[in-house]
mmCIF file of C-alpha atoms in Angstrom:
data_model
loop_
_atom_site.group_PDB
_atom_site.id
_atom_site.type_symbol
_atom_site.label_atom_id
_atom_site.label_comp_id
_atom_site.label_asym_id
_atom_site.label_seq_id
_atom_site.Cartn_x
_atom_site.Cartn_y
_atom_site.Cartn_z
ATOM 1 C CA PRO A 1 0.000 0.000 0.000
ATOM 2 C CA LEU A 2 0.998 3.607 -0.653
ATOM 3 C CA ASN A 3 1.704 6.021 2.204
ATOM 4 C CA LEU A 4 -0.257 9.075 1.073
ATOM 5 C CA LEU A 5 2.122 11.412 2.927
ATOM 6 C CA THR A 6 4.785 10.612 0.304
ATOM 7 C CA LEU A 7 2.635 12.083 -2.486
ATOM 8 C CA ASN A 8 3.638 15.178 -4.406
ATOM 9 C CA PRO A 9 1.472 16.874 -7.076
ATOM 10 C CA THR A 10 2.730 14.584 -9.841
ATOM 11 C CA SER A 11 2.250 11.311 -7.959
ATOM 12 C CA ALA A 12 -1.079 12.519 -6.538
ATOM 13 C CA ARG A 13 -2.385 13.162 -10.065
ATOM 14 C CA ALA A 14 -1.199 9.696 -11.107
ATOM 15 C CA LEU A 15 -3.043 8.121 -8.165
ATOM 16 C CA ALA A 16 -6.224 10.036 -9.002
ATOM 17 C CA ALA A 17 -5.995 8.911 -12.635
ATOM 18 C CA ASN A 18 -5.470 5.286 -11.590
ATOM 19 C CA LEU A 19 -8.608 5.478 -9.457
ATOM 20 C CA GLY A 20 -10.565 7.082 -12.307
ATOM 21 C CA TRP A 21 -10.974 10.337 -10.397
ATOM 22 C CA PRO A 22 -10.918 13.868 -11.843
ATOM 23 C CA ALA A 23 -7.563 15.666 -11.636
ATOM 24 C CA TYR A 24 -8.704 18.103 -8.925
ATOM 25 C CA ARG A 25 -8.839 15.187 -6.468
ATOM 26 C CA ALA A 26 -5.023 15.282 -6.365
ATOM 27 C CA THR A 27 -4.986 18.731 -4.767
ATOM 28 C CA GLN A 28 -7.795 17.717 -2.419
ATOM 29 C CA LEU A 29 -5.740 14.772 -1.152
ATOM 30 C CA LEU A 30 -2.656 16.900 -0.585
ATOM 31 C CA ARG A 31 -4.632 19.577 1.240
ATOM 32 C CA TRP A 32 -6.098 17.014 3.594
ATOM 33 C CA LEU A 33 -2.599 15.758 4.370
ATOM 34 C CA TYR A 34 -0.789 19.061 4.812
ATOM 35 C CA ARG A 35 -3.440 21.710 5.518
ATOM 36 C CA GLU A 36 -5.736 19.598 7.682
ATOM 37 C CA ARG A 37 -3.046 17.159 8.933
ATOM 38 C CA VAL A 38 -5.433 14.197 8.863
ATOM 39 C CA ARG A 39 -4.205 10.867 10.162
ATOM 40 C CA ASN A 40 -6.656 8.516 8.466
ATOM 41 C CA ILE A 41 -8.536 8.375 5.185
ATOM 42 C CA GLU A 42 -11.945 8.383 6.901
ATOM 43 C CA GLN A 43 -11.305 12.018 7.879
ATOM 44 C CA MET A 44 -11.298 13.069 4.196
ATOM 45 C CA THR A 45 -14.958 13.976 4.303
ATOM 46 C CA ASN A 46 -15.252 15.581 0.869
ATOM 47 C CA LEU A 47 -14.639 12.134 -0.620
ATOM 48 C CA SER A 48 -17.663 9.883 -0.821
ATOM 49 C CA LYS A 49 -17.712 6.815 1.390
ATOM 50 C CA THR A 50 -17.254 4.674 -1.725
ATOM 51 C CA ASP A 51 -14.190 6.668 -2.758
ATOM 52 C CA ARG A 52 -12.726 6.442 0.742
ATOM 53 C CA VAL A 53 -13.149 2.665 0.679
ATOM 54 C CA ARG A 54 -11.459 2.465 -2.739
ATOM 55 C CA LEU A 55 -8.600 4.678 -1.551
ATOM 56 C CA SER A 56 -8.166 2.658 1.651
ATOM 57 C CA ALA A 57 -7.744 -0.487 -0.457
ATOM 58 C CA VAL A 58 -4.545 0.872 -2.039
ATOM 59 C CA ALA A 59 -3.232 3.470 0.395
ATOM 60 C CA TYR A 60 -2.922 4.545 4.022
ATOM 61 C CA ILE A 61 -1.484 7.471 6.013
ATOM 62 C CA GLU A 62 1.715 6.916 7.991
ATOM 63 C CA ARG A 63 2.468 9.767 10.389
ATOM 64 C CA PHE A 64 4.689 10.144 13.436
ATOM 65 C CA SER A 65 2.854 9.210 16.608
ATOM 66 C CA ALA A 66 0.628 11.952 17.981
ATOM 67 C CA THR A 67 1.909 10.973 21.431
ATOM 68 C CA ALA A 68 5.629 11.009 20.544
ATOM 69 C CA PRO A 69 7.695 11.627 23.699
ATOM 70 C CA SER A 70 8.600 15.217 24.460
ATOM 71 C CA PHE A 71 10.838 16.726 27.106
ATOM 72 C CA LYS A 72 10.635 20.297 28.405
ATOM 73 C CA SER A 73 13.464 22.312 29.939
ATOM 74 C CA ALA A 74 13.221 25.101 32.511
ATOM 75 C CA ASP A 75 13.413 27.802 29.819
ATOM 76 C CA GLY A 76 10.469 26.336 27.898
ATOM 77 C CA THR A 77 12.497 24.612 25.180
ATOM 78 C CA ARG A 78 10.896 21.327 24.138
ATOM 79 C CA LYS A 79 12.540 18.325 22.504
ATOM 80 C CA PHE A 80 10.412 15.823 20.567
ATOM 81 C CA LEU A 81 11.562 12.272 19.809
ATOM 82 C CA PHE A 82 10.068 10.784 16.646
ATOM 83 C CA THR A 83 10.249 7.095 15.725
ATOM 84 C CA LEU A 84 10.556 6.334 12.003
ATOM 85 C CA VAL A 85 8.943 3.368 10.260
ATOM 86 C CA ASP A 86 12.200 1.393 10.469
ATOM 87 C CA GLY A 87 12.531 1.959 14.217
ATOM 88 C CA LEU A 88 15.228 4.634 14.011
ATOM 89 C CA THR A 89 14.623 7.914 15.841
ATOM 90 C CA VAL A 90 15.196 11.610 15.207
ATOM 91 C CA GLU A 91 14.742 14.703 17.326
ATOM 92 C CA SER A 92 13.107 18.077 16.739
ATOM 93 C CA VAL A 93 13.556 20.991 19.125
ATOM 94 C CA LEU A 94 11.057 23.785 19.749
ATOM 95 C CA ILE A 95 12.658 26.988 21.029
ATOM 96 C CA PRO A 96 10.638 29.905 22.470
ATOM 97 C CA ASP A 97 12.263 33.345 22.203
ATOM 98 C CA GLY A 98 9.895 36.168 23.108
ATOM 99 C CA PRO A 99 7.278 36.421 20.340
ATOM 100 C CA ARG A 100 9.165 33.880 18.192
ATOM 101 C CA LEU A 101 8.666 30.133 18.351
ATOM 102 C CA THR A 102 11.268 28.286 16.285
ATOM 103 C CA LEU A 103 11.289 24.602 15.385
ATOM 104 C CA CYS A 104 14.631 22.980 14.546
ATOM 105 C CA LEU A 105 14.258 20.075 12.107
ATOM 106 C CA SER A 106 16.401 16.999 11.545
ATOM 107 C CA THR A 107 17.356 16.012 7.997
ATOM 108 C CA GLN A 108 19.339 12.817 8.639
ATOM 109 C CA VAL A 109 19.520 10.037 11.211
ATOM 110 C CA GLY A 110 23.038 10.721 12.403
ATOM 111 C CA CYS A 111 25.595 12.585 10.310
ATOM 112 C CA THR A 112 28.666 11.953 8.178
ATOM 113 C CA LEU A 113 30.506 14.900 9.722
ATOM 114 C CA ASP A 114 32.391 14.572 13.003
ATOM 115 C CA CYS A 115 32.202 18.020 14.586
ATOM 116 C CA GLY A 116 33.697 17.618 18.040
ATOM 117 C CA PHE A 117 30.958 19.534 19.854
ATOM 118 C CA CYS A 118 28.035 17.609 18.299
ATOM 119 C CA LEU A 119 26.662 14.367 19.715
ATOM 120 C CA THR A 120 24.936 13.504 16.431
ATOM 121 C CA GLY A 121 28.324 13.184 14.746
ATOM 122 C CA HIS A 122 29.278 10.373 17.111
ATOM 123 C CA MET A 123 26.429 8.250 15.682
ATOM 124 C CA GLY A 124 27.775 8.226 12.149
ATOM 125 C CA LEU A 125 25.173 8.325 9.387
ATOM 126 C CA ARG A 126 22.390 5.774 9.710
ATOM 127 C CA ARG A 127 20.316 7.092 6.790
ATOM 128 C CA ASN A 128 18.888 10.187 5.125
ATOM 129 C CA LEU A 129 15.364 11.325 5.881
ATOM 130 C CA ALA A 130 12.853 11.579 3.037
ATOM 131 C CA GLY A 131 11.159 14.893 2.310
ATOM 132 C CA HIS A 132 7.870 13.812 3.871
ATOM 133 C CA GLU A 133 9.695 12.679 7.032
ATOM 134 C CA ILE A 134 11.270 16.120 7.403
ATOM 135 C CA ALA A 135 7.891 17.788 6.840
ATOM 136 C CA ASP A 136 6.083 15.446 9.228
ATOM 137 C CA GLN A 137 8.175 16.808 12.099
ATOM 138 C CA VAL A 138 6.424 20.143 11.520
ATOM 139 C CA LEU A 139 2.984 18.578 11.073
ATOM 140 C CA THR A 140 3.241 16.574 14.291
ATOM 141 C CA VAL A 141 4.557 19.459 16.385
ATOM 142 C CA LEU A 142 1.716 21.630 15.046
ATOM 143 C CA ASP A 143 -0.671 18.930 16.264
ATOM 144 C CA ARG A 144 0.778 19.393 19.756
ATOM 145 C CA LEU A 145 0.595 23.199 19.872
ATOM 146 C CA ASP A 146 -2.467 25.191 20.862
ATOM 147 C CA ALA A 147 -3.800 28.419 19.399
ATOM 148 C CA SER A 148 -1.718 30.518 21.792
ATOM 149 C CA GLU A 149 1.511 29.030 20.387
ATOM 150 C CA PRO A 150 1.866 30.081 16.731
ATOM 151 C CA LEU A 151 4.912 28.544 15.080
ATOM 152 C CA THR A 152 6.860 31.451 13.574
ATOM 153 C CA ASN A 153 10.163 30.047 12.276
ATOM 154 C CA LEU A 154 11.671 26.827 10.949
ATOM 155 C CA VAL A 155 15.369 25.983 10.992
ATOM 156 C CA LEU A 156 16.933 23.026 9.174
ATOM 157 C CA MET A 157 19.689 22.491 11.709
ATOM 158 C CA GLY A 158 18.750 19.490 13.799
ATOM 159 C CA MET A 159 20.332 16.087 13.426
ATOM 160 C CA GLY A 160 22.295 15.832 10.184
ATOM 161 C CA GLU A 161 23.804 18.114 7.545
ATOM 162 C CA PRO A 162 20.986 19.488 5.341
ATOM 163 C CA LEU A 163 23.175 20.003 2.265
ATOM 164 C CA ALA A 164 24.284 16.359 2.374
ATOM 165 C CA ASN A 165 20.626 15.425 1.825
ATOM 166 C CA PHE A 166 19.720 18.309 -0.443
ATOM 167 C CA ASP A 167 17.086 16.717 -2.700
ATOM 168 C CA ALA A 168 14.991 15.615 0.287
ATOM 169 C CA VAL A 169 15.431 19.021 1.937
ATOM 170 C CA ALA A 170 14.245 20.765 -1.242
ATOM 171 C CA ASP A 171 11.249 18.418 -1.355
ATOM 172 C CA ALA A 172 10.445 19.188 2.289
ATOM 173 C CA VAL A 173 10.667 22.945 1.686
ATOM 174 C CA THR A 174 8.114 22.581 -1.125
ATOM 175 C CA ARG A 175 5.757 20.615 1.129
ATOM 176 C CA LEU A 176 6.068 23.212 3.874
ATOM 177 C CA ALA A 177 5.883 26.313 1.681
ATOM 178 C CA ASP A 178 3.533 25.526 -1.202
ATOM 179 C CA PRO A 179 0.615 27.996 -1.001
ATOM 180 C CA SER A 180 -1.908 25.859 -2.880
ATOM 181 C CA TRP A 181 -1.691 22.559 -0.998
ATOM 182 C CA GLY A 182 1.251 22.694 1.442
ATOM 183 C CA LEU A 183 1.471 24.457 4.782
ATOM 184 C CA GLY A 184 2.015 27.829 3.096
ATOM 185 C CA PHE A 185 4.901 28.589 5.438
ATOM 186 C CA SER A 186 6.955 31.515 4.114
ATOM 187 C CA THR A 187 10.476 30.586 2.994
ATOM 188 C CA ARG A 188 11.565 33.920 4.494
ATOM 189 C CA ARG A 189 10.883 32.329 7.865
ATOM 190 C CA MET A 190 12.902 29.206 7.058
ATOM 191 C CA THR A 191 16.642 28.987 7.622
ATOM 192 C CA LEU A 192 19.011 26.291 6.395
ATOM 193 C CA SER A 193 22.064 25.911 8.620
ATOM 194 C CA THR A 194 25.083 24.139 7.151
ATOM 195 C CA ALA A 195 28.474 23.116 8.456
ATOM 196 C CA GLY A 196 29.825 24.521 5.208
ATOM 197 C CA LEU A 197 29.418 22.317 2.122
ATOM 198 C CA ALA A 198 30.631 25.097 -0.163
ATOM 199 C CA SER A 199 29.644 23.438 -3.441
ATOM 200 C CA ARG A 200 25.947 23.329 -2.419
ATOM 201 C CA LEU A 201 25.563 26.809 -0.919
ATOM 202 C CA GLN A 202 24.059 28.322 -4.072
ATOM 203 C CA ASP A 203 21.556 25.457 -4.214
ATOM 204 C CA ALA A 204 20.425 26.404 -0.719
ATOM 205 C CA VAL A 205 20.067 30.079 -1.640
ATOM 206 C CA ASN A 206 18.038 29.106 -4.703
ATOM 207 C CA LEU A 207 15.425 27.477 -2.434
ATOM 208 C CA GLY A 208 14.519 30.955 -1.225
ATOM 209 C CA VAL A 209 15.331 30.165 2.406
ATOM 210 C CA ASN A 210 17.742 32.038 4.636
ATOM 211 C CA LEU A 211 21.266 30.623 4.816
ATOM 212 C CA ALA A 212 23.342 30.230 7.983
ATOM 213 C CA VAL A 213 26.915 28.925 7.779
ATOM 214 C CA SER A 214 28.394 27.432 10.962
ATOM 215 C CA LEU A 215 31.975 28.684 11.217
ATOM 216 C CA ASN A 216 32.526 27.996 14.948
ATOM 217 C CA ALA A 217 36.129 29.247 14.776
ATOM 218 C CA PRO A 218 37.916 32.412 13.601
ATOM 219 C CA THR A 219 40.928 30.587 12.112
ATOM 220 C CA ASP A 220 41.362 27.692 9.733
ATOM 221 C CA GLY A 221 43.582 25.824 12.196
ATOM 222 C CA LEU A 222 41.089 25.949 15.042
ATOM 223 C CA ARG A 223 38.198 25.079 12.746
ATOM 224 C CA ALA A 224 40.141 22.041 11.526
ATOM 225 C CA GLN A 225 40.375 20.873 15.140
ATOM 226 C CA LEU A 226 36.700 21.474 15.945
ATOM 227 C CA MET A 227 35.171 20.429 12.601
ATOM 228 C CA PRO A 228 37.773 18.216 10.882
ATOM 229 C CA ALA A 229 35.510 16.632 8.247
ATOM 230 C CA ALA A 230 33.704 19.853 7.327
ATOM 231 C CA ASN A 231 36.956 21.797 7.141
ATOM 232 C CA ARG A 232 38.551 19.165 4.904
ATOM 233 C CA ILE A 233 35.613 19.499 2.501
ATOM 234 C CA ALA A 234 35.878 23.308 2.472
ATOM 235 C CA PRO A 235 38.720 24.933 4.437
ATOM 236 C CA LEU A 236 37.767 28.248 6.005
ATOM 237 C CA PRO A 237 39.296 30.509 3.294
ATOM 238 C CA GLU A 238 37.604 28.486 0.548
ATOM 239 C CA LEU A 239 34.285 28.518 2.427
ATOM 240 C CA LEU A 240 34.340 32.283 2.974
ATOM 241 C CA ASP A 241 35.244 32.833 -0.674
ATOM 242 C CA ALA A 242 32.289 30.684 -1.730
ATOM 243 C CA CYS A 243 30.009 32.747 0.532
ATOM 244 C CA ARG A 244 31.215 35.996 -1.003
ATOM 245 C CA LYS A 245 30.554 34.713 -4.529
ATOM 246 C CA LEU A 246 26.965 33.642 -3.860
ATOM 247 C CA THR A 247 24.204 35.219 -5.903
ATOM 248 C CA THR A 248 21.647 36.199 -3.283
ATOM 249 C CA PRO A 249 18.323 38.059 -3.491
ATOM 250 C CA GLU A 250 18.403 41.787 -2.851
ATOM 251 C CA ARG A 251 18.420 42.747 0.845
ATOM 252 C CA SER A 252 19.178 39.185 1.943
ATOM 253 C CA ARG A 253 22.295 38.255 3.862
ATOM 254 C CA ILE A 254 24.192 35.162 4.964
ATOM 255 C CA THR A 255 24.473 34.573 8.686
#
């Protein structure tokens, strides 16, 4: 069976065609998944009962558990632990800061980089997350928030290096930002944080999100000690040169 959360506009139209449905059903399905955050097909009430039965015969909805464990610190920061379909786990962190409420998203289970200050690096890379798994972190946290807690910002800087899983990250950004069927979250309120994969920086800028580059040291020698793998990929002078050469939208800046 097909997990409906994996659908994009193209695959949703193909599913609708296979079921003999009109093309507009594709957008309806996606809106139920991302706008309404439904967890089962029976909740898709603008489909007839017959159509829901037909859809249930070939598809289902796999979401992170609505009761995923969460842990709250004294300053109000909350960490959520999500279990993937293969039993692996990832974390998302919700950070309150005055009127802002920022959710930090994981993009990989583990990481290929070995930054000395990061516990995720000690895991090694278990696997990349798919675009819908990155987006589901947002959907599930939204399910846990009440009306007095509007989510204002998203940061791709949890477990993993976003630019090492760029295609899935780009897919997730589409799911989160699309105004017609996705969450409609502004890319101006999304930030991609990278350890410095210089060759992919322009790709990140082209997504329309804000870009943050983790330097963590003022000299190449110290950065090589703290972030050996990242600094081998792009030594500090090379990384800064790549940042200076980026083509960025007017009035935007790199952090």
